[in-house]
JSON list of C-alpha atoms in Angstrom, two decimals:
[
{"chain": "A", "resi": 110, "resn": "UNK", "atom": "CA", "xyz": [56.02, 204.62, -58.01]},
{"chain": "A", "resi": 111, "resn": "UNK", "atom": "CA", "xyz": [56.72, 201.24, -59.57]},
{"chain": "A", "resi": 112, "resn": "UNK", "atom": "CA", "xyz": [54.36, 199.92, -62.24]},
{"chain": "A", "resi": 113, "resn": "UNK", "atom": "CA", "xyz": [53.51, 196.23, -62.09]},
{"chain": "A", "resi": 114, "resn": "UNK", "atom": "CA", "xyz": [52.03, 194.01, -64.77]},
{"chain": "A", "resi": 115, "resn": "UNK", "atom": "CA", "xyz": [49.92, 190.96, -63.93]},
{"chain": "A", "resi": 116, "resn": "UNK", "atom": "CA", "xyz": [47.75, 189.12, -66.47]},
{"chain": "A", "resi": 117, "resn": "UNK", "atom": "CA", "xyz": [48.12, 192.00, -68.88]},
{"chain": "A", "resi": 118, "resn": "UNK", "atom": "CA", "xyz": [46.95, 194.60, -66.38]},
{"chain": "A", "resi": 119, "resn": "UNK", "atom": "CA", "xyz": [49.28, 197.42, -65.45]},
{"chain": "A", "resi": 120, "resn": "UNK", "atom": "CA", "xyz": [48.83, 198.87, -62.00]},
{"chain": "A", "resi": 121, "resn": "UNK", "atom": "CA", "xyz": [50.73, 201.27, -59.81]},
{"chain": "A", "resi": 122, "resn": "UNK", "atom": "CA", "xyz": [52.09, 199.64, -56.71]},
{"chain": "A", "resi": 123, "resn": "UNK", "atom": "CA", "xyz": [50.28, 200.71, -53.59]},
{"chain": "A", "resi": 124, "resn": "UNK", "atom": "CA", "xyz": [52.39, 202.03, -50.74]},
{"chain": "A", "resi": 125, "resn": "UNK", "atom": "CA", "xyz": [53.37, 199.39, -48.21]},
{"chain": "A", "resi": 126, "resn": "UNK", "atom": "CA", "xyz": [51.44, 199.35, -44.96]},
{"chain": "A", "resi": 127, "resn": "UNK", "atom": "CA", "xyz": [52.42, 197.79, -41.68]},
{"chain": "A", "resi": 128, "resn": "UNK", "atom": "CA", "xyz": [49.16, 195.93, -41.45]},
{"chain": "A", "resi": 129, "resn": "UNK", "atom": "CA", "xyz": [49.26, 192.85, -39.25]},
{"chain": "A", "resi": 130, "resn": "UNK", "atom": "CA", "xyz": [46.56, 191.02, -41.19]},
{"chain": "A", "resi": 131, "resn": "UNK", "atom": "CA", "xyz": [47.20, 191.44, -44.91]},
{"chain": "A", "resi": 132, "resn": "UNK", "atom": "CA", "xyz": [48.98, 194.12, -46.93]},
{"chain": "A", "resi": 133, "resn": "UNK", "atom": "CA", "xyz": [48.28, 194.75, -50.60]},
{"chain": "A", "resi": 134, "resn": "UNK", "atom": "CA", "xyz": [51.40, 195.61, -52.59]},
{"chain": "A", "resi": 135, "resn": "UNK", "atom": "CA", "xyz": [49.80, 196.67, -55.86]},
{"chain": "A", "resi": 136, "resn": "UNK", "atom": "CA", "xyz": [46.79, 198.48, -57.21]},
{"chain": "A", "resi": 137, "resn": "UNK", "atom": "CA", "xyz": [44.14, 196.04, -58.43]},
{"chain": "A", "resi": 138, "resn": "UNK", "atom": "CA", "xyz": [41.76, 196.60, -61.31]},
{"chain": "A", "resi": 139, "resn": "UNK", "atom": "CA", "xyz": [39.70, 194.58, -63.73]},
{"chain": "A", "resi": 140, "resn": "UNK", "atom": "CA", "xyz": [41.76, 191.79, -65.33]},
{"chain": "A", "resi": 141, "resn": "UNK", "atom": "CA", "xyz": [44.03, 191.18, -62.36]},
{"chain": "A", "resi": 142, "resn": "UNK", "atom": "CA", "xyz": [44.28, 187.72, -60.81]},
{"chain": "A", "resi": 143, "resn": "UNK", "atom": "CA", "xyz": [45.94, 186.30, -57.72]},
{"chain": "A", "resi": 144, "resn": "UNK", "atom": "CA", "xyz": [45.68, 185.67, -54.01]},
{"chain": "A", "resi": 145, "resn": "UNK", "atom": "CA", "xyz": [45.57, 189.40, -53.31]},
{"chain": "A", "resi": 146, "resn": "UNK", "atom": "CA", "xyz": [42.45, 189.68, -55.47]},
{"chain": "A", "resi": 147, "resn": "UNK", "atom": "CA", "xyz": [40.77, 186.99, -53.39]},
{"chain": "A", "resi": 148, "resn": "UNK", "atom": "CA", "xyz": [41.68, 188.83, -50.19]},
{"chain": "A", "resi": 149, "resn": "UNK", "atom": "CA", "xyz": [40.04, 191.92, -51.64]},
{"chain": "A", "resi": 150, "resn": "UNK", "atom": "CA", "xyz": [36.96, 189.94, -52.68]},
{"chain": "A", "resi": 151, "resn": "UNK", "atom": "CA", "xyz": [36.51, 188.63, -49.15]},
{"chain": "A", "resi": 152, "resn": "UNK", "atom": "CA", "xyz": [36.45, 192.16, -47.79]},
{"chain": "A", "resi": 153, "resn": "UNK", "atom": "CA", "xyz": [34.01, 193.54, -50.37]},
{"chain": "A", "resi": 154, "resn": "UNK", "atom": "CA", "xyz": [31.83, 190.42, -50.37]},
{"chain": "A", "resi": 155, "resn": "UNK", "atom": "CA", "xyz": [29.12, 192.41, -48.62]},
{"chain": "A", "resi": 156, "resn": "UNK", "atom": "CA", "xyz": [28.72, 194.71, -51.62]},
{"chain": "A", "resi": 157, "resn": "UNK", "atom": "CA", "xyz": [27.62, 192.44, -54.50]},
{"chain": "A", "resi": 158, "resn": "UNK", "atom": "CA", "xyz": [24.33, 194.23, -55.23]},
{"chain": "A", "resi": 159, "resn": "UNK", "atom": "CA", "xyz": [20.74, 193.18, -54.63]},
{"chain": "A", "resi": 160, "resn": "UNK", "atom": "CA", "xyz": [20.31, 189.42, -54.57]},
{"chain": "A", "resi": 161, "resn": "UNK", "atom": "CA", "xyz": [23.84, 188.73, -55.79]},
{"chain": "A", "resi": 162, "resn": "UNK", "atom": "CA", "xyz": [26.80, 186.88, -54.31]},
{"chain": "A", "resi": 163, "resn": "UNK", "atom": "CA", "xyz": [30.38, 187.80, -55.14]},
{"chain": "A", "resi": 164, "resn": "UNK", "atom": "CA", "xyz": [32.48, 184.82, -56.18]},
{"chain": "A", "resi": 165, "resn": "UNK", "atom": "CA", "xyz": [35.80, 184.44, -54.36]},
{"chain": "A", "resi": 166, "resn": "UNK", "atom": "CA", "xyz": [37.62, 183.22, -57.45]},
{"chain": "A", "resi": 167, "resn": "UNK", "atom": "CA", "xyz": [40.81, 185.31, -57.30]},
{"chain": "A", "resi": 168, "resn": "UNK", "atom": "CA", "xyz": [39.86, 186.93, -60.61]},
{"chain": "A", "resi": 169, "resn": "UNK", "atom": "CA", "xyz": [39.04, 190.65, -60.79]},
{"chain": "A", "resi": 170, "resn": "UNK", "atom": "CA", "xyz": [36.08, 190.67, -63.16]},
{"chain": "A", "resi": 171, "resn": "UNK", "atom": "CA", "xyz": [33.10, 193.00, -63.65]},
{"chain": "A", "resi": 172, "resn": "UNK", "atom": "CA", "xyz": [31.33, 191.74, -60.50]},
{"chain": "A", "resi": 173, "resn": "UNK", "atom": "CA", "xyz": [34.40, 192.48, -58.36]},
{"chain": "A", "resi": 174, "resn": "UNK", "atom": "CA", "xyz": [34.74, 195.92, -59.93]},
{"chain": "A", "resi": 175, "resn": "UNK", "atom": "CA", "xyz": [31.08, 196.62, -59.12]},
{"chain": "A", "resi": 176, "resn": "UNK", "atom": "CA", "xyz": [31.53, 195.42, -55.53]},
{"chain": "A", "resi": 177, "resn": "UNK", "atom": "CA", "xyz": [34.63, 197.57, -55.05]},
{"chain": "A", "resi": 178, "resn": "UNK", "atom": "CA", "xyz": [32.71, 200.54, -56.46]},
{"chain": "A", "resi": 179, "resn": "UNK", "atom": "CA", "xyz": [29.84, 200.01, -54.03]},
{"chain": "A", "resi": 180, "resn": "UNK", "atom": "CA", "xyz": [32.30, 199.70, -51.14]},
{"chain": "A", "resi": 181, "resn": "UNK", "atom": "CA", "xyz": [33.95, 202.95, -52.20]},
{"chain": "A", "resi": 182, "resn": "UNK", "atom": "CA", "xyz": [30.58, 204.69, -52.47]},
{"chain": "A", "resi": 183, "resn": "UNK", "atom": "CA", "xyz": [29.57, 203.43, -49.03]},
{"chain": "A", "resi": 184, "resn": "UNK", "atom": "CA", "xyz": [32.61, 205.06, -47.47]},
{"chain": "A", "resi": 185, "resn": "UNK", "atom": "CA", "xyz": [32.76, 208.25, -49.52]},
{"chain": "A", "resi": 186, "resn": "UNK", "atom": "CA", "xyz": [35.83, 207.27, -51.53]},
{"chain": "A", "resi": 187, "resn": "UNK", "atom": "CA", "xyz": [36.51, 207.91, -55.21]},
{"chain": "A", "resi": 188, "resn": "UNK", "atom": "CA", "xyz": [34.18, 205.32, -56.75]},
{"chain": "A", "resi": 189, "resn": "UNK", "atom": "CA", "xyz": [36.15, 204.05, -59.74]},
{"chain": "A", "resi": 190, "resn": "UNK", "atom": "CA", "xyz": [36.15, 200.32, -58.99]},
{"chain": "A", "resi": 191, "resn": "UNK", "atom": "CA", "xyz": [39.95, 200.30, -58.74]},
{"chain": "A", "resi": 192, "resn": "UNK", "atom": "CA", "xyz": [41.50, 199.16, -55.47]},
{"chain": "A", "resi": 193, "resn": "UNK", "atom": "CA", "xyz": [44.36, 201.47, -54.64]},
{"chain": "A", "resi": 194, "resn": "UNK", "atom": "CA", "xyz": [45.78, 203.35, -51.64]},
{"chain": "A", "resi": 195, "resn": "UNK", "atom": "CA", "xyz": [42.51, 205.00, -50.56]},
{"chain": "A", "resi": 196, "resn": "UNK", "atom": "CA", "xyz": [40.56, 201.77, -50.72]},
{"chain": "A", "resi": 197, "resn": "UNK", "atom": "CA", "xyz": [43.27, 199.83, -48.91]},
{"chain": "A", "resi": 198, "resn": "UNK", "atom": "CA", "xyz": [43.53, 202.47, -46.20]},
{"chain": "A", "resi": 199, "resn": "UNK", "atom": "CA", "xyz": [39.83, 202.08, -45.46]},
{"chain": "A", "resi": 200, "resn": "UNK", "atom": "CA", "xyz": [40.11, 198.27, -45.47]},
{"chain": "A", "resi": 201, "resn": "UNK", "atom": "CA", "xyz": [43.08, 198.40, -43.08]},
{"chain": "A", "resi": 202, "resn": "UNK", "atom": "CA", "xyz": [41.03, 200.62, -40.77]},
{"chain": "A", "resi": 203, "resn": "UNK", "atom": "CA", "xyz": [38.15, 198.15, -40.89]},
{"chain": "A", "resi": 204, "resn": "UNK", "atom": "CA", "xyz": [40.10, 194.99, -40.07]},
{"chain": "A", "resi": 205, "resn": "UNK", "atom": "CA", "xyz": [41.70, 193.64, -36.93]},
{"chain": "A", "resi": 206, "resn": "UNK", "atom": "CA", "xyz": [45.01, 191.81, -36.83]},
{"chain": "A", "resi": 207, "resn": "UNK", "atom": "CA", "xyz": [43.31, 188.43, -37.30]},
{"chain": "A", "resi": 208, "resn": "UNK", "atom": "CA", "xyz": [41.61, 189.70, -40.50]},
{"chain": "A", "resi": 209, "resn": "UNK", "atom": "CA", "xyz": [38.14, 189.87, -38.94]},
{"chain": "A", "resi": 210, "resn": "UNK", "atom": "CA", "xyz": [36.25, 193.14, -39.40]},
{"chain": "A", "resi": 211, "resn": "UNK", "atom": "CA", "xyz": [36.52, 195.46, -36.42]},
{"chain": "A", "resi": 212, "resn": "UNK", "atom": "CA", "xyz": [32.93, 195.00, -35.26]},
{"chain": "A", "resi": 213, "resn": "UNK", "atom": "CA", "xyz": [32.81, 191.19, -35.29]},
{"chain": "A", "resi": 214, "resn": "UNK", "atom": "CA", "xyz": [34.94, 188.40, -33.85]},
{"chain": "A", "resi": 215, "resn": "UNK", "atom": "CA", "xyz": [35.51, 184.69, -34.34]},
{"chain": "A", "resi": 216, "resn": "UNK", "atom": "CA", "xyz": [34.29, 184.20, -30.77]},
{"chain": "A", "resi": 217, "resn": "UNK", "atom": "CA", "xyz": [30.92, 185.73, -31.68]},
{"chain": "A", "resi": 218, "resn": "UNK", "atom": "CA", "xyz": [30.59, 183.45, -34.70]},
{"chain": "A", "resi": 219, "resn": "UNK", "atom": "CA", "xyz": [31.50, 180.31, -32.74]},
{"chain": "A", "resi": 220, "resn": "UNK", "atom": "CA", "xyz": [30.08, 179.74, -29.28]},
{"chain": "A", "resi": 221, "resn": "UNK", "atom": "CA", "xyz": [30.16, 175.97, -29.85]},
{"chain": "A", "resi": 222, "resn": "UNK", "atom": "CA", "xyz": [33.84, 175.02, -29.55]},
{"chain": "A", "resi": 223, "resn": "UNK", "atom": "CA", "xyz": [37.30, 176.45, -30.01]},
{"chain": "A", "resi": 224, "resn": "UNK", "atom": "CA", "xyz": [38.37, 174.25, -32.92]},
{"chain": "A", "resi": 225, "resn": "UNK", "atom": "CA", "xyz": [35.63, 174.81, -35.54]},
{"chain": "A", "resi": 226, "resn": "UNK", "atom": "CA", "xyz": [35.49, 171.02, -35.92]},
{"chain": "A", "resi": 227, "resn": "UNK", "atom": "CA", "xyz": [32.54, 168.63, -35.98]},
{"chain": "A", "resi": 228, "resn": "UNK", "atom": "CA", "xyz": [30.36, 170.35, -38.54]},
{"chain": "A", "resi": 229, "resn": "UNK", "atom": "CA", "xyz": [29.44, 169.53, -42.13]},
{"chain": "A", "resi": 230, "resn": "UNK", "atom": "CA", "xyz": [32.75, 170.83, -43.51]},
{"chain": "A", "resi": 231, "resn": "UNK", "atom": "CA", "xyz": [36.35, 170.84, -42.34]},
{"chain": "A", "resi": 232, "resn": "UNK", "atom": "CA", "xyz": [37.30, 173.11, -39.46]},
{"chain": "A", "resi": 233, "resn": "UNK", "atom": "CA", "xyz": [39.36, 175.28, -41.81]},
{"chain": "A", "resi": 234, "resn": "UNK", "atom": "CA", "xyz": [36.45, 175.69, -44.22]},
{"chain": "A", "resi": 235, "resn": "UNK", "atom": "CA", "xyz": [33.99, 176.49, -41.44]},
{"chain": "A", "resi": 236, "resn": "UNK", "atom": "CA", "xyz": [36.28, 179.18, -40.07]},
{"chain": "A", "resi": 237, "resn": "UNK", "atom": "CA", "xyz": [36.92, 180.60, -43.54]},
{"chain": "A", "resi": 238, "resn": "UNK", "atom": "CA", "xyz": [33.17, 180.70, -44.21]},
{"chain": "A", "resi": 239, "resn": "UNK", "atom": "CA", "xyz": [32.62, 182.54, -40.95]},
{"chain": "A", "resi": 240, "resn": "UNK", "atom": "CA", "xyz": [35.19, 185.15, -41.93]},
{"chain": "A", "resi": 241, "resn": "UNK", "atom": "CA", "xyz": [33.36, 185.91, -45.16]},
{"chain": "A", "resi": 242, "resn": "UNK", "atom": "CA", "xyz": [30.07, 186.08, -43.25]},
{"chain": "A", "resi": 243, "resn": "UNK", "atom": "CA", "xyz": [31.58, 188.60, -40.85]},
{"chain": "A", "resi": 244, "resn": "UNK", "atom": "CA", "xyz": [32.62, 190.87, -43.71]},
{"chain": "A", "resi": 245, "resn": "UNK", "atom": "CA", "xyz": [29.08, 190.68, -45.09]},
{"chain": "A", "resi": 246, "resn": "UNK", "atom": "CA", "xyz": [27.76, 191.56, -41.65]},
{"chain": "A", "resi": 247, "resn": "UNK", "atom": "CA", "xyz": [30.16, 194.49, -41.49]},
{"chain": "A", "resi": 248, "resn": "UNK", "atom": "CA", "xyz": [28.70, 195.81, -44.74]},
{"chain": "A", "resi": 249, "resn": "UNK", "atom": "CA", "xyz": [25.17, 195.28, -43.44]},
{"chain": "A", "resi": 250, "resn": "UNK", "atom": "CA", "xyz": [26.03, 197.03, -40.19]},
{"chain": "A", "resi": 251, "resn": "UNK", "atom": "CA", "xyz": [27.44, 200.04, -42.04]},
{"chain": "A", "resi": 252, "resn": "UNK", "atom": "CA", "xyz": [24.39, 200.25, -44.29]},
{"chain": "A", "resi": 253, "resn": "UNK", "atom": "CA", "xyz": [22.19, 200.35, -41.19]},
{"chain": "A", "resi": 254, "resn": "UNK", "atom": "CA", "xyz": [24.00, 203.33, -39.74]},
{"chain": "A", "resi": 255, "resn": "UNK", "atom": "CA", "xyz": [26.84, 201.53, -37.98]},
{"chain": "A", "resi": 256, "resn": "UNK", "atom": "CA", "xyz": [24.58, 200.53, -35.12]},
{"chain": "A", "resi": 257, "resn": "UNK", "atom": "CA", "xyz": [25.57, 197.28, -33.38]},
{"chain": "A", "resi": 258, "resn": "UNK", "atom": "CA", "xyz": [24.35, 193.95, -34.71]},
{"chain": "A", "resi": 259, "resn": "UNK", "atom": "CA", "xyz": [24.07, 191.23, -32.09]},
{"chain": "A", "resi": 260, "resn": "UNK", "atom": "CA", "xyz": [25.01, 187.71, -33.22]},
{"chain": "A", "resi": 261, "resn": "UNK", "atom": "CA", "xyz": [23.11, 185.08, -31.23]},
{"chain": "A", "resi": 262, "resn": "UNK", "atom": "CA", "xyz": [24.44, 182.01, -33.02]},
{"chain": "A", "resi": 263, "resn": "UNK", "atom": "CA", "xyz": [27.03, 181.17, -35.65]},
{"chain": "A", "resi": 264, "resn": "UNK", "atom": "CA", "xyz": [28.96, 177.98, -36.34]},
{"chain": "A", "resi": 265, "resn": "UNK", "atom": "CA", "xyz": [27.68, 174.77, -34.75]},
{"chain": "A", "resi": 266, "resn": "UNK", "atom": "CA", "xyz": [29.06, 171.27, -34.71]},
{"chain": "A", "resi": 267, "resn": "UNK", "atom": "CA", "xyz": [26.53, 168.48, -35.18]},
{"chain": "A", "resi": 268, "resn": "UNK", "atom": "CA", "xyz": [26.39, 168.02, -31.41]},
{"chain": "A", "resi": 269, "resn": "UNK", "atom": "CA", "xyz": [25.90, 171.72, -30.73]},
{"chain": "A", "resi": 270, "resn": "UNK", "atom": "CA", "xyz": [23.27, 171.92, -33.45]},
{"chain": "A", "resi": 271, "resn": "UNK", "atom": "CA", "xyz": [21.38, 168.96, -32.01]},
{"chain": "A", "resi": 272, "resn": "UNK", "atom": "CA", "xyz": [21.51, 170.44, -28.53]},
{"chain": "A", "resi": 273, "resn": "UNK", "atom": "CA", "xyz": [19.67, 173.57, -29.66]},
{"chain": "A", "resi": 274, "resn": "UNK", "atom": "CA", "xyz": [17.22, 171.72, -31.88]},
{"chain": "A", "resi": 275, "resn": "UNK", "atom": "CA", "xyz": [18.69, 172.98, -35.13]},
{"chain": "A", "resi": 276, "resn": "UNK", "atom": "CA", "xyz": [17.62, 171.60, -38.51]},
{"chain": "A", "resi": 277, "resn": "UNK", "atom": "CA", "xyz": [19.59, 168.57, -39.65]},
{"chain": "A", "resi": 278, "resn": "UNK", "atom": "CA", "xyz": [20.78, 170.49, -42.73]},
{"chain": "A", "resi": 279, "resn": "UNK", "atom": "CA", "xyz": [21.33, 173.81, -40.94]},
{"chain": "A", "resi": 280, "resn": "UNK", "atom": "CA", "xyz": [23.78, 176.23, -42.54]},
{"chain": "A", "resi": 281, "resn": "UNK", "atom": "CA", "xyz": [25.22, 176.73, -39.07]},
{"chain": "A", "resi": 282, "resn": "UNK", "atom": "CA", "xyz": [26.98, 173.40, -39.67]},
{"chain": "A", "resi": 283, "resn": "UNK", "atom": "CA", "xyz": [28.90, 175.04, -42.52]},
{"chain": "A", "resi": 284, "resn": "UNK", "atom": "CA", "xyz": [30.01, 178.12, -40.62]},
{"chain": "A", "resi": 285, "resn": "UNK", "atom": "CA", "xyz": [28.38, 180.59, -43.00]},
{"chain": "A", "resi": 286, "resn": "UNK", "atom": "CA", "xyz": [25.27, 181.34, -40.93]},
{"chain": "A", "resi": 287, "resn": "UNK", "atom": "CA", "xyz": [24.53, 183.99, -38.34]},
{"chain": "A", "resi": 288, "resn": "UNK", "atom": "CA", "xyz": [21.40, 184.53, -36.28]},
{"chain": "A", "resi": 289, "resn": "UNK", "atom": "CA", "xyz": [20.88, 188.19, -35.43]},
{"chain": "A", "resi": 290, "resn": "UNK", "atom": "CA", "xyz": [19.03, 189.90, -32.61]},
{"chain": "A", "resi": 291, "resn": "UNK", "atom": "CA", "xyz": [16.71, 192.81, -33.40]},
{"chain": "A", "resi": 292, "resn": "UNK", "atom": "CA", "xyz": [18.95, 195.45, -31.85]},
{"chain": "A", "resi": 293, "resn": "UNK", "atom": "CA", "xyz": [17.83, 199.03, -32.34]},
{"chain": "A", "resi": 294, "resn": "UNK", "atom": "CA", "xyz": [17.17, 198.41, -36.04]},
{"chain": "A", "resi": 295, "resn": "UNK", "atom": "CA", "xyz": [14.39, 195.82, -35.73]},
{"chain": "A", "resi": 296, "resn": "UNK", "atom": "CA", "xyz": [14.16, 192.44, -37.39]},
{"chain": "A", "resi": 297, "resn": "UNK", "atom": "CA", "xyz": [12.46, 193.59, -40.58]},
{"chain": "A", "resi": 298, "resn": "UNK", "atom": "CA", "xyz": [14.90, 196.41, -41.26]},
{"chain": "A", "resi": 299, "resn": "UNK", "atom": "CA", "xyz": [17.76, 193.94, -40.92]},
{"chain": "A", "resi": 300, "resn": "UNK", "atom": "CA", "xyz": [16.10, 191.30, -43.10]},
{"chain": "A", "resi": 301, "resn": "UNK", "atom": "CA", "xyz": [15.22, 193.74, -45.88]},
{"chain": "A", "resi": 302, "resn": "UNK", "atom": "CA", "xyz": [18.68, 195.31, -45.98]},
{"chain": "A", "resi": 303, "resn": "UNK", "atom": "CA", "xyz": [20.42, 191.93, -45.94]},
{"chain": "A", "resi": 304, "resn": "UNK", "atom": "CA", "xyz": [19.15, 191.33, -49.48]},
{"chain": "A", "resi": 305, "resn": "UNK", "atom": "CA", "xyz": [21.85, 193.73, -50.69]},
{"chain": "A", "resi": 306, "resn": "UNK", "atom": "CA", "xyz": [24.78, 192.14, -48.89]},
{"chain": "A", "resi": 307, "resn": "UNK", "atom": "CA", "xyz": [25.42, 188.70, -50.34]},
{"chain": "A", "resi": 308, "resn": "UNK", "atom": "CA", "xyz": [23.09, 186.48, -48.33]},
{"chain": "A", "resi": 309, "resn": "UNK", "atom": "CA", "xyz": [21.14, 183.83, -50.25]},
{"chain": "A", "resi": 310, "resn": "UNK", "atom": "CA", "xyz": [19.31, 182.63, -47.14]},
{"chain": "A", "resi": 311, "resn": "UNK", "atom": "CA", "xyz": [17.31, 185.19, -45.17]},
{"chain": "A", "resi": 312, "resn": "UNK", "atom": "CA", "xyz": [14.76, 183.82, -42.71]},
{"chain": "A", "resi": 313, "resn": "UNK", "atom": "CA", "xyz": [12.91, 186.05, -40.29]},
{"chain": "A", "resi": 314, "resn": "UNK", "atom": "CA", "xyz": [9.58, 187.04, -38.76]},
{"chain": "A", "resi": 315, "resn": "UNK", "atom": "CA", "xyz": [6.70, 185.08, -40.20]},
{"chain": "A", "resi": 316, "resn": "UNK", "atom": "CA", "xyz": [8.87, 182.10, -41.10]},
{"chain": "A", "resi": 317, "resn": "UNK", "atom": "CA", "xyz": [8.38, 179.15, -38.71]},
{"chain": "A", "resi": 318, "resn": "UNK", "atom": "CA", "xyz": [10.52, 179.46, -35.55]},
{"chain": "A", "resi": 319, "resn": "UNK", "atom": "CA", "xyz": [12.14, 182.71, -36.73]},
{"chain": "A", "resi": 320, "resn": "UNK", "atom": "CA", "xyz": [10.03, 185.37, -35.05]},
{"chain": "A", "resi": 321, "resn": "UNK", "atom": "CA", "xyz": [12.76, 186.07, -32.50]},
{"chain": "A", "resi": 322, "resn": "UNK", "atom": "CA", "xyz": [15.77, 186.43, -34.82]},
{"chain": "A", "resi": 323, "resn": "UNK", "atom": "CA", "xyz": [16.91, 186.94, -38.40]},
{"chain": "A", "resi": 324, "resn": "UNK", "atom": "CA", "xyz": [18.88, 184.06, -39.87]},
{"chain": "A", "resi": 325, "resn": "UNK", "atom": "CA", "xyz": [21.40, 184.88, -42.61]},
{"chain": "A", "resi": 326, "resn": "UNK", "atom": "CA", "xyz": [23.49, 182.39, -44.57]},
{"chain": "A", "resi": 327, "resn": "UNK", "atom": "CA", "xyz": [24.83, 181.61, -48.03]},
{"chain": "A", "resi": 328, "resn": "UNK", "atom": "CA", "xyz": [23.69, 178.26, -49.46]},
{"chain": "A", "resi": 329, "resn": "UNK", "atom": "CA", "xyz": [23.96, 177.65, -53.20]},
{"chain": "A", "resi": 330, "resn": "UNK", "atom": "CA", "xyz": [20.30, 178.47, -53.92]},
{"chain": "A", "resi": 331, "resn": "UNK", "atom": "CA", "xyz": [18.31, 181.44, -52.71]},
{"chain": "A", "resi": 332, "resn": "UNK", "atom": "CA", "xyz": [15.68, 181.11, -49.99]},
{"chain": "A", "resi": 333, "resn": "UNK", "atom": "CA", "xyz": [14.37, 184.36, -48.60]},
{"chain": "A", "resi": 334, "resn": "UNK", "atom": "CA", "xyz": [11.35, 184.17, -46.31]},
{"chain": "A", "resi": 335, "resn": "UNK", "atom": "CA", "xyz": [10.29, 186.73, -43.73]},
{"chain": "A", "resi": 336, "resn": "UNK", "atom": "CA", "xyz": [6.60, 187.16, -44.55]},
{"chain": "A", "resi": 337, "resn": "UNK", "atom": "CA", "xyz": [5.95, 189.63, -41.75]},
{"chain": "A", "resi": 338, "resn": "UNK", "atom": "CA", "xyz": [8.57, 191.86, -43.37]},
{"chain": "A", "resi": 339, "resn": "UNK", "atom": "CA", "xyz": [7.23, 191.48, -46.89]},
{"chain": "A", "resi": 340, "resn": "UNK", "atom": "CA", "xyz": [10.04, 189.12, -47.91]}
]
């Protein structure tokens, strides 16, 4: 197979795949940079470790290696932190043609409008934020035994947010928030596990107006509060 060199890192080209969303053409390891690294980071963003958030900076550093390793461990792959054919095969199996993870959809993350416009960020940014959130939810779902997670609310425009009585600075306006139903897991199980999957905002039972859902989002600073759940 052909060896490729990018930013001083030599990798063996991964076999081509007829994937309708995104196809990686090279093995990625620490030191690599580029758009393909960012695509990988999006998909392993749910594996940053407890309390951490993986930066989507297109640079394969130690944090990305650790996230790839956790992803590999979660799916029983060789856990070496190097993204190659096995890792890509699992990612291809986990994504639909529009790049969303198989168990979540843009429609679930946006019941407000079809354009993603009218929020606190551009429509493109809101939709991109929702995609990252879905990959984090996919990781959370897998960690909880691959039982369904019900999304009650995602992106909201200012008008949609006002209509439901949302906070004026709600993360739903940015597209990176999701409100989850209890499902078979229960609110507290979801809230506790979410601490491992890249969410800096976790609000749940015991926090005002959050006894009937778990709110997950990714603002710049951490705010975890679900007192009933010991968070």
